[in-house]
mmCIF file of N, CA and C in Angstrom:
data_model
loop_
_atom_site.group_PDB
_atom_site.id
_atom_site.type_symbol
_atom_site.label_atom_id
_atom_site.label_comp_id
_atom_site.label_asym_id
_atom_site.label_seq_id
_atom_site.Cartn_x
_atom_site.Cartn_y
_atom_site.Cartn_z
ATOM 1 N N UNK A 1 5.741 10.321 -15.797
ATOM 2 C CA UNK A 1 5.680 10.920 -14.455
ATOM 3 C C UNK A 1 4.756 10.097 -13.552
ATOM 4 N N UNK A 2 3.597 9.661 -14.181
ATOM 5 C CA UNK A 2 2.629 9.211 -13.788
ATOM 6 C C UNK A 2 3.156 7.473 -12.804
ATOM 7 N N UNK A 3 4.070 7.152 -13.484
ATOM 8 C CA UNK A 3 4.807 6.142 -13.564
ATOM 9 C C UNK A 3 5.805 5.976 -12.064
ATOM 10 N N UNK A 4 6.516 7.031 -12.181
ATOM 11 C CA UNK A 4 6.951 7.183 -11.093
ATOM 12 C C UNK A 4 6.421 7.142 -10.027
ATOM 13 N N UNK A 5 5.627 7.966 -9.626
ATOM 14 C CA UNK A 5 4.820 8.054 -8.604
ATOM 15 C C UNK A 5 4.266 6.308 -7.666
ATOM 16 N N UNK A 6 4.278 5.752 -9.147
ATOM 17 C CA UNK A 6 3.341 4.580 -8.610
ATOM 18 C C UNK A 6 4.681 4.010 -7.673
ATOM 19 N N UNK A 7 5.751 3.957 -8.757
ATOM 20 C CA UNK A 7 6.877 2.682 -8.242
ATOM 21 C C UNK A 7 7.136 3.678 -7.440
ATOM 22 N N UNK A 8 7.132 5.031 -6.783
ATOM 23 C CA UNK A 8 7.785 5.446 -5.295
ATOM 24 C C UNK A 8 6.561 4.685 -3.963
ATOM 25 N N UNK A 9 5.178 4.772 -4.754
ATOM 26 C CA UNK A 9 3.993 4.466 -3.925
ATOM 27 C C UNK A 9 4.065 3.176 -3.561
ATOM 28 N N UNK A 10 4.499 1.910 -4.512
ATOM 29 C CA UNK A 10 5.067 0.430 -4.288
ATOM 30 C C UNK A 10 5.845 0.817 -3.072
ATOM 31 N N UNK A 11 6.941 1.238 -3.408
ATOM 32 C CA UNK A 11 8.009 1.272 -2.354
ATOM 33 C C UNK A 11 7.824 1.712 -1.125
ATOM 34 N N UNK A 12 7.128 2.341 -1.270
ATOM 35 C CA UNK A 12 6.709 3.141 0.007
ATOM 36 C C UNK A 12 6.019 1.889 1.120
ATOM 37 N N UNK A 13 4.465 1.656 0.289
ATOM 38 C CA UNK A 13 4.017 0.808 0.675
ATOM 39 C C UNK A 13 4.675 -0.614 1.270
ATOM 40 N N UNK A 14 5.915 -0.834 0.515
ATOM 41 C CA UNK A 14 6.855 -2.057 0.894
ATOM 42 C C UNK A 14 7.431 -2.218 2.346
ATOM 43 N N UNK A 15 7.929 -0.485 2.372
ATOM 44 C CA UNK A 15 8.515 -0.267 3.592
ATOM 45 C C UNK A 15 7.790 -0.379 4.473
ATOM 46 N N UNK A 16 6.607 -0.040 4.242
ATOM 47 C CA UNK A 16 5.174 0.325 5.719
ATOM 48 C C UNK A 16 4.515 -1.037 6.195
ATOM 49 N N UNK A 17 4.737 -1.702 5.226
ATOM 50 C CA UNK A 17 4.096 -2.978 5.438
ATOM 51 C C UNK A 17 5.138 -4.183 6.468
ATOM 52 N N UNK A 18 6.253 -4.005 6.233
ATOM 53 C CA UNK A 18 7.300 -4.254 7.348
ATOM 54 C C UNK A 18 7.234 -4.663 8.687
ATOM 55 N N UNK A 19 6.305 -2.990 8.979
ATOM 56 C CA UNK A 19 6.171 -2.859 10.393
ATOM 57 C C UNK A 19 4.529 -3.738 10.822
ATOM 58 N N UNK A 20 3.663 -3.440 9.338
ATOM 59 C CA UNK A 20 2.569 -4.291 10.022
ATOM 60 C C UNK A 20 2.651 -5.964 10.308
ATOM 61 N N UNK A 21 1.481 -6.011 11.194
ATOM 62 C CA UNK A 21 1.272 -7.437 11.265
ATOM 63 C C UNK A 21 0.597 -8.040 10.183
ATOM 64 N N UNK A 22 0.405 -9.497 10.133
ATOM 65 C CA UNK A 22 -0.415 -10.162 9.243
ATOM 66 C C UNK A 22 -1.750 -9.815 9.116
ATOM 67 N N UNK A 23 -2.566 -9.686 10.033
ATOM 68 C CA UNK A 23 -3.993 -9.233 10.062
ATOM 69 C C UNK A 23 -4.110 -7.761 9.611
ATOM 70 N N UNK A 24 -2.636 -6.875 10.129
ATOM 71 C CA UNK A 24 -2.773 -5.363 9.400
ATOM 72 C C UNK A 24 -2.753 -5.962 7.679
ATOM 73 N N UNK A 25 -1.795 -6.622 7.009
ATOM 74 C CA UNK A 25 -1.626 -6.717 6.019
ATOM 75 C C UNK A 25 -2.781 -6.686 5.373
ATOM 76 N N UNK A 26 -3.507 -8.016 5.547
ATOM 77 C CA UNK A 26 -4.620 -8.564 4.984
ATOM 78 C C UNK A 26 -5.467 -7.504 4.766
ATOM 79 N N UNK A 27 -5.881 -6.881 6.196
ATOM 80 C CA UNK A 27 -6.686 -5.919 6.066
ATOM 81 C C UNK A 27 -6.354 -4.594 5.070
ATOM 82 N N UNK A 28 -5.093 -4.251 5.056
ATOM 83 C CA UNK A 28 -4.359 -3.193 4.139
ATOM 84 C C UNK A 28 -4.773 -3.683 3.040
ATOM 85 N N UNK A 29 -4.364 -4.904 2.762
ATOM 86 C CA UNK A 29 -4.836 -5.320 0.693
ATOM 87 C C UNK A 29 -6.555 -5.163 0.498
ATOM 88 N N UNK A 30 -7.506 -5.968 1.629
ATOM 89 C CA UNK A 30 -8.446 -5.691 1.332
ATOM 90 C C UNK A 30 -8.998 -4.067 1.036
ATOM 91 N N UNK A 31 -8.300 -3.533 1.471
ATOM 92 C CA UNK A 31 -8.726 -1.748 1.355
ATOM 93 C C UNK A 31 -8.289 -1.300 0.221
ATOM 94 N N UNK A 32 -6.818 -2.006 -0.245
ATOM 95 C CA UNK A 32 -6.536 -1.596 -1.645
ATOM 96 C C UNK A 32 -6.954 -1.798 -2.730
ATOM 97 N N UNK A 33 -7.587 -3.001 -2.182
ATOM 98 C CA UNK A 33 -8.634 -3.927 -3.466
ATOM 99 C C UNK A 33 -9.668 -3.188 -3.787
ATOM 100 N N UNK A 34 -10.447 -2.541 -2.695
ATOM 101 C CA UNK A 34 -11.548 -2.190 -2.402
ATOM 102 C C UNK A 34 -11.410 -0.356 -3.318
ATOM 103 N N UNK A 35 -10.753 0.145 -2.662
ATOM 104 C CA UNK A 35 -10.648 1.137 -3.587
ATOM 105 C C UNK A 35 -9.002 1.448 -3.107
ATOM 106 N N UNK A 36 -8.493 2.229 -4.019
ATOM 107 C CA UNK A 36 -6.978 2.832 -4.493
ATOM 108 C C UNK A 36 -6.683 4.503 -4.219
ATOM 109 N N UNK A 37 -7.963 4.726 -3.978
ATOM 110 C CA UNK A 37 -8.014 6.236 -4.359
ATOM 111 C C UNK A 37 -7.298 6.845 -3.067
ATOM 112 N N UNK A 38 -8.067 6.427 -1.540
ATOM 113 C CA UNK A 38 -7.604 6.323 -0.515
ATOM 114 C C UNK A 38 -6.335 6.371 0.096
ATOM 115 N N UNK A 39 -5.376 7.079 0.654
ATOM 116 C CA UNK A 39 -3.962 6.783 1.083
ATOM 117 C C UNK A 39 -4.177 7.224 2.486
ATOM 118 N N UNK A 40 -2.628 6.503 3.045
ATOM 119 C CA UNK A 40 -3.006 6.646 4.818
ATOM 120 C C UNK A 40 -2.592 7.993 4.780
#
Protein backbone atom coordinates (compact mmCIF):
# COMPACT_ATOMS: atom_id res chain seq x y z
CA UNK A 1 0.00 0.00 0.00
CA UNK A 2 2.72 1.95 1.23
CA UNK A 3 4.12 1.54 -2.25
CA UNK A 4 1.51 2.88 -4.04
CA UNK A 5 1.13 5.93 -2.60
CA UNK A 6 4.73 6.78 -3.40
CA UNK A 7 4.45 5.88 -7.32
CA UNK A 8 0.90 8.00 -7.32
CA UNK A 9 3.18 10.82 -5.31
CA UNK A 10 6.08 10.39 -8.30
CA UNK A 11 3.40 10.94 -10.67
CA UNK A 12 1.83 13.46 -9.28
CA UNK A 13 4.88 15.32 -8.68
CA UNK A 14 5.79 14.63 -12.56
CA UNK A 15 2.74 16.31 -13.62
CA UNK A 16 3.29 19.52 -11.29
CA UNK A 17 6.62 19.95 -12.23
CA UNK A 18 5.57 20.54 -15.98
CA UNK A 19 4.11 23.67 -15.18
CA UNK A 20 7.16 24.86 -13.08
CA UNK A 21 10.04 26.75 -14.19
CA UNK A 22 13.69 25.78 -13.83
CA UNK A 23 14.44 27.87 -10.76
CA UNK A 24 10.84 26.47 -9.35
CA UNK A 25 12.35 23.03 -10.03
CA UNK A 26 15.63 23.41 -8.45
CA UNK A 27 14.16 25.00 -5.67
CA UNK A 28 11.31 22.10 -5.40
CA UNK A 29 14.28 19.30 -5.24
CA UNK A 30 16.17 21.34 -2.82
CA UNK A 31 13.05 21.15 -0.40
CA UNK A 32 12.70 17.53 -1.16
CA UNK A 33 16.16 16.87 -0.32
CA UNK A 34 15.86 18.86 2.62
CA UNK A 35 13.01 17.15 4.12
CA UNK A 36 10.07 14.75 2.47
CA UNK A 37 7.73 15.00 5.15
CA UNK A 38 6.37 18.36 3.78
CA UNK A 39 3.76 18.35 0.75
CA UNK A 40 2.35 21.41 -1.13
Amino acid sequence: MRFLMRVLNMAARTLYRINLTDQEQSELERLEQGQTTEQH
